[in-house]
C-alpha cells in the first residue's frame, strides 16, 4: 500500500494494492472524515494507525457507493457514524449477501459486524454533517444506485468514487433501466462543479484540474461509442477483466438498448 500522503492541504490519500483503490481522509479540527477506507484488513489497520499518529481519528465516515470495496471498516477506526446517500445505504442493505461473499473471496478476514453498516443522509441533505471542512455530496445513479461523489470546496478536491479513473473504463450499473443515461448524468453532474483542482478516483491515480477534464471527456467518448454499439480504442481496456466488462456492457446494450 502507498501510505497516507497529503495531496492538498489537509487531504490525505492512501492507495491499496488491490485495484489501486484510494482511501481519502479529510482533516478537521477534531479528527477526520474518512471516505471509502480500503482494502485488506492489514491495510485498514495501517490507515487507522496512520490517522491516529496524526491525531486524526475518524469523526465521520462516508461510503461513495454500495460495492464491497467501498464499505469496509475496522475496530481500530473507531465508532464514527458512516454515511452514504439514502439510495446507496439502501443498496448496501439489499445487496448485503452478495457483498459479503465478494469481500470474503477478495479480502477475507474483515469484521462483518462493521462491514457495510451505513447511515443514510437525510432527505435533501447534501453535505456531510461533521465539524471539519464543508463536504458536499453529489449523488447520482451512474455506476451504482445513489453513487455519491464528495466535493470539498475549500481545497477544490473531488472524491469521485468509481468514476473519472485513469485505469478503469466507465463501469455501468447494468441492473438499471438506463445505464448509459445514468452514467452520463453522473459525469455531467461532476463536470458542472466549479473549482475542481484535484480529482481522487476510487481506483487509479490522483489528477489535477486538466486531468479531471480529460477524464470526463474520455468517459463521455466511451459512453457515446458503446451507446452506438461500437468498440473503442481506449488505453484503459488492456487488462483482461476490463476487456471482459467492456464486452459484457456492449452485449447488454445491444440486447437492451
Ligand atoms: Zn464500484
GROMACS .gro file of C-alpha atoms and ligand atoms in nm:
model
  258
    1UNK     CA    1   0.000   0.000   0.000
    2UNK     CA    2   0.111   0.356  -0.067
    3UNK     CA    3   0.070   0.509   0.272
    4UNK     CA    4  -0.125   0.824   0.356
    5UNK     CA    5   0.017   1.121   0.166
    6UNK     CA    6  -0.108   1.477   0.160
    7UNK     CA    7  -0.223   1.571  -0.192
    8UNK     CA    8  -0.373   1.909  -0.093
    9UNK     CA    9  -0.381   2.088   0.243
   10UNK     CA   10  -0.546   1.852   0.491
   11UNK     CA   11  -0.635   1.590   0.228
   12UNK     CA   12  -0.463   1.254   0.278
   13UNK     CA   13  -0.480   0.967   0.032
   14UNK     CA   14  -0.370   0.606   0.076
   15UNK     CA   15  -0.357   0.368  -0.218
   16UNK     CA   16  -0.424  -0.003  -0.170
   17UNK     CA   17  -0.261  -0.278  -0.379
   18UNK     CA   18  -0.586  -0.437  -0.495
   19UNK     CA   19  -0.746  -0.244  -0.783
   20UNK     CA   20  -0.525   0.060  -0.695
   21UNK     CA   21  -0.802   0.162  -0.455
   22UNK     CA   22  -0.798   0.509  -0.294
   23UNK     CA   23  -0.886   0.586   0.067
   24UNK     CA   24  -0.928   0.956   0.142
   25UNK     CA   25  -0.909   1.133   0.478
   26UNK     CA   26  -1.011   1.497   0.519
   27UNK     CA   27  -0.851   1.659   0.823
   28UNK     CA   28  -1.072   1.859   1.054
   29UNK     CA   29  -1.020   2.025   1.391
   30UNK     CA   30  -1.106   1.719   1.600
   31UNK     CA   31  -1.028   1.431   1.366
   32UNK     CA   32  -1.105   1.335   1.008
   33UNK     CA   33  -1.375   1.248   0.763
   34UNK     CA   34  -1.272   0.912   0.615
   35UNK     CA   35  -1.405   0.819   0.271
   36UNK     CA   36  -1.401   0.460   0.137
   37UNK     CA   37  -1.121   0.310   0.351
   38UNK     CA   38  -0.979   0.003   0.171
   39UNK     CA   39  -0.897  -0.277   0.106
   40UNK     CA   40  -0.738  -0.557   0.314
   41UNK     CA   41  -0.759  -0.600   0.691
   42UNK     CA   42  -0.389  -0.510   0.718
   43UNK     CA   43  -0.431  -0.201   0.500
   44UNK     CA   44  -0.725  -0.073   0.706
   45UNK     CA   45  -0.520  -0.115   1.023
   46UNK     CA   46  -0.233   0.077   0.866
   47UNK     CA   47  -0.470   0.359   0.774
   48UNK     CA   48  -0.612   0.362   1.128
   49UNK     CA   49  -0.261   0.374   1.277
   50UNK     CA   50  -0.151   0.650   1.038
   51UNK     CA   51  -0.454   0.862   1.118
   52UNK     CA   52  -0.417   0.803   1.490
   53UNK     CA   53  -0.050   0.907   1.477
   54UNK     CA   54  -0.159   1.237   1.320
   55UNK     CA   55  -0.436   1.296   1.575
   56UNK     CA   56  -0.695   1.236   1.303
   57UNK     CA   57  -0.919   0.960   1.434
   58UNK     CA   58  -1.232   0.940   1.217
   59UNK     CA   59  -1.519   1.161   1.332
   60UNK     CA   60  -1.732   1.057   1.037
   61UNK     CA   61  -1.709   0.808   0.756
   62UNK     CA   62  -1.858   0.813   0.409
   63UNK     CA   63  -1.908   0.538   0.153
   64UNK     CA   64  -1.942   0.658  -0.206
   65UNK     CA   65  -2.145   0.353  -0.307
   66UNK     CA   66  -2.250   0.006  -0.201
   67UNK     CA   67  -1.980  -0.204  -0.364
   68UNK     CA   68  -1.789  -0.426  -0.123
   69UNK     CA   69  -1.455  -0.246  -0.161
   70UNK     CA   70  -1.608   0.089  -0.058
   71UNK     CA   71  -1.796  -0.010   0.260
   72UNK     CA   72  -1.513  -0.151   0.472
   73UNK     CA   73  -1.427  -0.055   0.828
   74UNK     CA   74  -1.231  -0.192   1.124
   75UNK     CA   75  -1.248  -0.157   1.503
   76UNK     CA   76  -0.927   0.047   1.508
   77UNK     CA   77  -1.105   0.319   1.306
   78UNK     CA   78  -1.349   0.370   1.594
   79UNK     CA   79  -1.721   0.414   1.610
   80UNK     CA   80  -1.787   0.722   1.399
   81UNK     CA   81  -2.113   0.730   1.202
   82UNK     CA   82  -2.059   0.617   0.844
   83UNK     CA   83  -2.280   0.796   0.596
   84UNK     CA   84  -2.391   0.728   0.241
   85UNK     CA   85  -2.663   0.864   0.017
   86UNK     CA   86  -3.004   0.723   0.104
   87UNK     CA   87  -3.010   0.510  -0.212
   88UNK     CA   88  -2.659   0.376  -0.152
   89UNK     CA   89  -2.738   0.290   0.211
   90UNK     CA   90  -3.048   0.105   0.097
   91UNK     CA   91  -2.848  -0.072  -0.173
   92UNK     CA   92  -2.596  -0.187   0.091
   93UNK     CA   93  -2.875  -0.349   0.290
   94UNK     CA   94  -3.037  -0.509  -0.011
   95UNK     CA   95  -2.715  -0.636  -0.161
   96UNK     CA   96  -2.553  -0.743   0.166
   97UNK     CA   97  -2.534  -1.119   0.100
   98UNK     CA   98  -2.356  -1.078  -0.232
   99UNK     CA   99  -2.126  -0.805  -0.096
  100UNK     CA  100  -2.030  -1.039   0.189
  101UNK     CA  101  -1.945  -1.321  -0.048
  102UNK     CA  102  -1.733  -1.085  -0.258
  103UNK     CA  103  -1.538  -0.948   0.037
  104UNK     CA  104  -1.482  -1.299   0.170
  105UNK     CA  105  -1.337  -1.400  -0.167
  106UNK     CA  106  -1.123  -1.096  -0.239
  107UNK     CA  107  -1.018  -0.962   0.102
  108UNK     CA  108  -1.106  -1.216   0.371
  109UNK     CA  109  -1.091  -1.156   0.744
  110UNK     CA  110  -1.290  -0.835   0.781
  111UNK     CA  111  -1.523  -0.792   1.078
  112UNK     CA  112  -1.860  -0.846   0.915
  113UNK     CA  113  -2.037  -0.670   1.202
  114UNK     CA  114  -1.879  -0.349   1.074
  115UNK     CA  115  -1.896  -0.429   0.705
  116UNK     CA  116  -2.145  -0.222   0.504
  117UNK     CA  117  -2.308  -0.052   0.803
  118UNK     CA  118  -2.410   0.280   0.651
  119UNK     CA  119  -2.630   0.559   0.775
  120UNK     CA  120  -2.840   0.730   0.507
  121UNK     CA  121  -2.814   1.106   0.463
  122UNK     CA  122  -3.146   1.272   0.548
  123UNK     CA  123  -3.375   1.364   0.257
  124UNK     CA  124  -3.247   1.684   0.099
  125UNK     CA  125  -2.919   1.670   0.291
  126UNK     CA  126  -2.634   1.733   0.051
  127UNK     CA  127  -2.348   1.796   0.293
  128UNK     CA  128  -2.186   1.554   0.534
  129UNK     CA  129  -2.259   1.663   0.892
  130UNK     CA  130  -1.928   1.700   1.072
  131UNK     CA  131  -1.724   1.987   1.213
  132UNK     CA  132  -1.446   1.985   0.951
  133UNK     CA  133  -1.425   2.139   0.603
  134UNK     CA  134  -1.750   2.152   0.407
  135UNK     CA  135  -1.809   1.828   0.220
  136UNK     CA  136  -2.080   1.838  -0.048
  137UNK     CA  137  -2.230   1.510  -0.165
  138UNK     CA  138  -2.310   1.481  -0.537
  139UNK     CA  139  -2.541   1.184  -0.566
  140UNK     CA  140  -2.639   1.022  -0.894
  141UNK     CA  141  -2.705   0.673  -1.028
  142UNK     CA  142  -2.405   0.624  -1.256
  143UNK     CA  143  -2.206   0.306  -1.176
  144UNK     CA  144  -2.427   0.220  -0.875
  145UNK     CA  145  -2.752   0.338  -0.714
  146UNK     CA  146  -2.708   0.663  -0.522
  147UNK     CA  147  -2.338   0.688  -0.604
  148UNK     CA  148  -2.212   0.988  -0.404
  149UNK     CA  149  -1.902   1.181  -0.501
  150UNK     CA  150  -1.777   1.424  -0.238
  151UNK     CA  151  -1.662   1.775  -0.328
  152UNK     CA  152  -1.455   1.976  -0.081
  153UNK     CA  153  -1.492   2.337  -0.193
  154UNK     CA  154  -1.225   2.462   0.048
  155UNK     CA  155  -0.948   2.273  -0.133
  156UNK     CA  156  -1.116   2.203  -0.468
  157UNK     CA  157  -1.082   1.827  -0.414
  158UNK     CA  158  -1.335   1.598  -0.578
  159UNK     CA  159  -1.350   1.248  -0.434
  160UNK     CA  160  -1.511   1.090  -0.738
  161UNK     CA  161  -1.584   0.735  -0.622
  162UNK     CA  162  -1.579   0.488  -0.907
  163UNK     CA  163  -1.566   0.744  -1.188
  164UNK     CA  164  -1.300   0.958  -1.358
  165UNK     CA  165  -1.036   0.685  -1.342
  166UNK     CA  166  -0.719   0.666  -1.547
  167UNK     CA  167  -0.718   0.285  -1.526
  168UNK     CA  168  -1.084   0.183  -1.545
  169UNK     CA  169  -1.339   0.246  -1.818
  170UNK     CA  170  -1.684   0.361  -1.705
  171UNK     CA  171  -1.842   0.056  -1.542
  172UNK     CA  172  -2.216   0.075  -1.579
  173UNK     CA  173  -2.490  -0.036  -1.344
  174UNK     CA  174  -2.640  -0.291  -1.582
  175UNK     CA  175  -2.931  -0.355  -1.344
  176UNK     CA  176  -3.059  -0.002  -1.413
  177UNK     CA  177  -3.316   0.079  -1.680
  178UNK     CA  178  -3.088   0.330  -1.850
  179UNK     CA  179  -2.728   0.251  -1.752
  180UNK     CA  180  -2.564   0.486  -2.004
  181UNK     CA  181  -2.806   0.773  -1.932
  182UNK     CA  182  -2.747   0.737  -1.558
  183UNK     CA  183  -2.372   0.734  -1.604
  184UNK     CA  184  -2.373   1.033  -1.837
  185UNK     CA  185  -2.593   1.228  -1.593
  186UNK     CA  186  -2.345   1.148  -1.316
  187UNK     CA  187  -2.049   1.264  -1.524
  188UNK     CA  188  -2.231   1.582  -1.620
  189UNK     CA  189  -2.308   1.649  -1.254
  190UNK     CA  190  -1.937   1.621  -1.170
  191UNK     CA  191  -1.830   1.819  -1.478
  192UNK     CA  192  -2.061   2.101  -1.370
  193UNK     CA  193  -1.885   2.151  -1.037
  194UNK     CA  194  -1.686   2.474  -1.038
  195UNK     CA  195  -1.348   2.487  -0.871
  196UNK     CA  196  -1.226   2.129  -0.908
  197UNK     CA  197  -0.848   2.138  -0.858
  198UNK     CA  198  -0.789   1.771  -0.784
  199UNK     CA  199  -0.976   1.453  -0.858
  200UNK     CA  200  -0.934   1.139  -0.650
  201UNK     CA  201  -1.081   0.838  -0.830
  202UNK     CA  202  -1.186   0.529  -0.637
  203UNK     CA  203  -0.932   0.335  -0.842
  204UNK     CA  204  -0.626   0.485  -1.007
  205UNK     CA  205  -0.418   0.799  -0.979
  206UNK     CA  206  -0.500   1.143  -0.842
  207UNK     CA  207  -0.533   1.402  -1.119
  208UNK     CA  208  -0.522   1.780  -1.142
  209UNK     CA  209  -0.789   2.006  -1.294
  210UNK     CA  210  -0.681   1.945  -1.655
  211UNK     CA  211  -0.661   1.571  -1.595
  212UNK     CA  212  -1.011   1.577  -1.447
  213UNK     CA  213  -1.148   1.745  -1.761
  214UNK     CA  214  -0.962   1.499  -1.985
  215UNK     CA  215  -1.100   1.201  -1.794
  216UNK     CA  216  -1.457   1.332  -1.818
  217UNK     CA  217  -1.407   1.377  -2.194
  218UNK     CA  218  -1.264   1.024  -2.229
  219UNK     CA  219  -1.551   0.876  -2.029
  220UNK     CA  220  -1.814   1.061  -2.236
  221UNK     CA  221  -1.644   0.932  -2.553
  222UNK     CA  222  -1.652   0.579  -2.417
  223UNK     CA  223  -2.025   0.610  -2.338
  224UNK     CA  224  -2.101   0.751  -2.683
  225UNK     CA  225  -1.920   0.460  -2.850
  226UNK     CA  226  -2.088   0.181  -2.659
  227UNK     CA  227  -2.423   0.352  -2.698
  228UNK     CA  228  -2.371   0.322  -3.074
  229UNK     CA  229  -2.275  -0.041  -3.023
  230UNK     CA  230  -1.920   0.030  -3.134
  231UNK     CA  231  -1.592  -0.090  -2.997
  232UNK     CA  232  -1.347   0.182  -2.893
  233UNK     CA  233  -0.971   0.213  -2.871
  234UNK     CA  234  -0.927   0.309  -2.507
  235UNK     CA  235  -0.592   0.258  -2.338
  236UNK     CA  236  -0.773   0.153  -2.020
  237UNK     CA  237  -0.902  -0.162  -2.191
  238UNK     CA  238  -0.576  -0.358  -2.170
  239UNK     CA  239  -0.643  -0.569  -1.855
  240UNK     CA  240  -0.840  -0.883  -1.931
  241UNK     CA  241  -1.105  -0.823  -1.665
  242UNK     CA  242  -1.183  -0.475  -1.801
  243UNK     CA  243  -1.195  -0.608  -2.157
  244UNK     CA  244  -1.449  -0.865  -2.029
  245UNK     CA  245  -1.654  -0.596  -1.853
  246UNK     CA  246  -1.646  -0.387  -2.170
  247UNK     CA  247  -1.768  -0.676  -2.382
  248UNK     CA  248  -2.044  -0.751  -2.134
  249UNK     CA  249  -2.154  -0.384  -2.142
  250UNK     CA  250  -2.156  -0.381  -2.522
  251UNK     CA  251  -2.356  -0.703  -2.532
  252UNK     CA  252  -2.606  -0.577  -2.275
  253UNK     CA  253  -2.665  -0.252  -2.463
  254UNK     CA  254  -2.704  -0.432  -2.796
  255UNK     CA  255  -2.964  -0.659  -2.638
  256UNK     CA  256  -3.148  -0.398  -2.430
  257UNK     CA  257  -3.061  -0.067  -2.591
  258LIG    ZN1  258  -1.781   0.033  -0.758
   0.00000   0.00000   0.00000
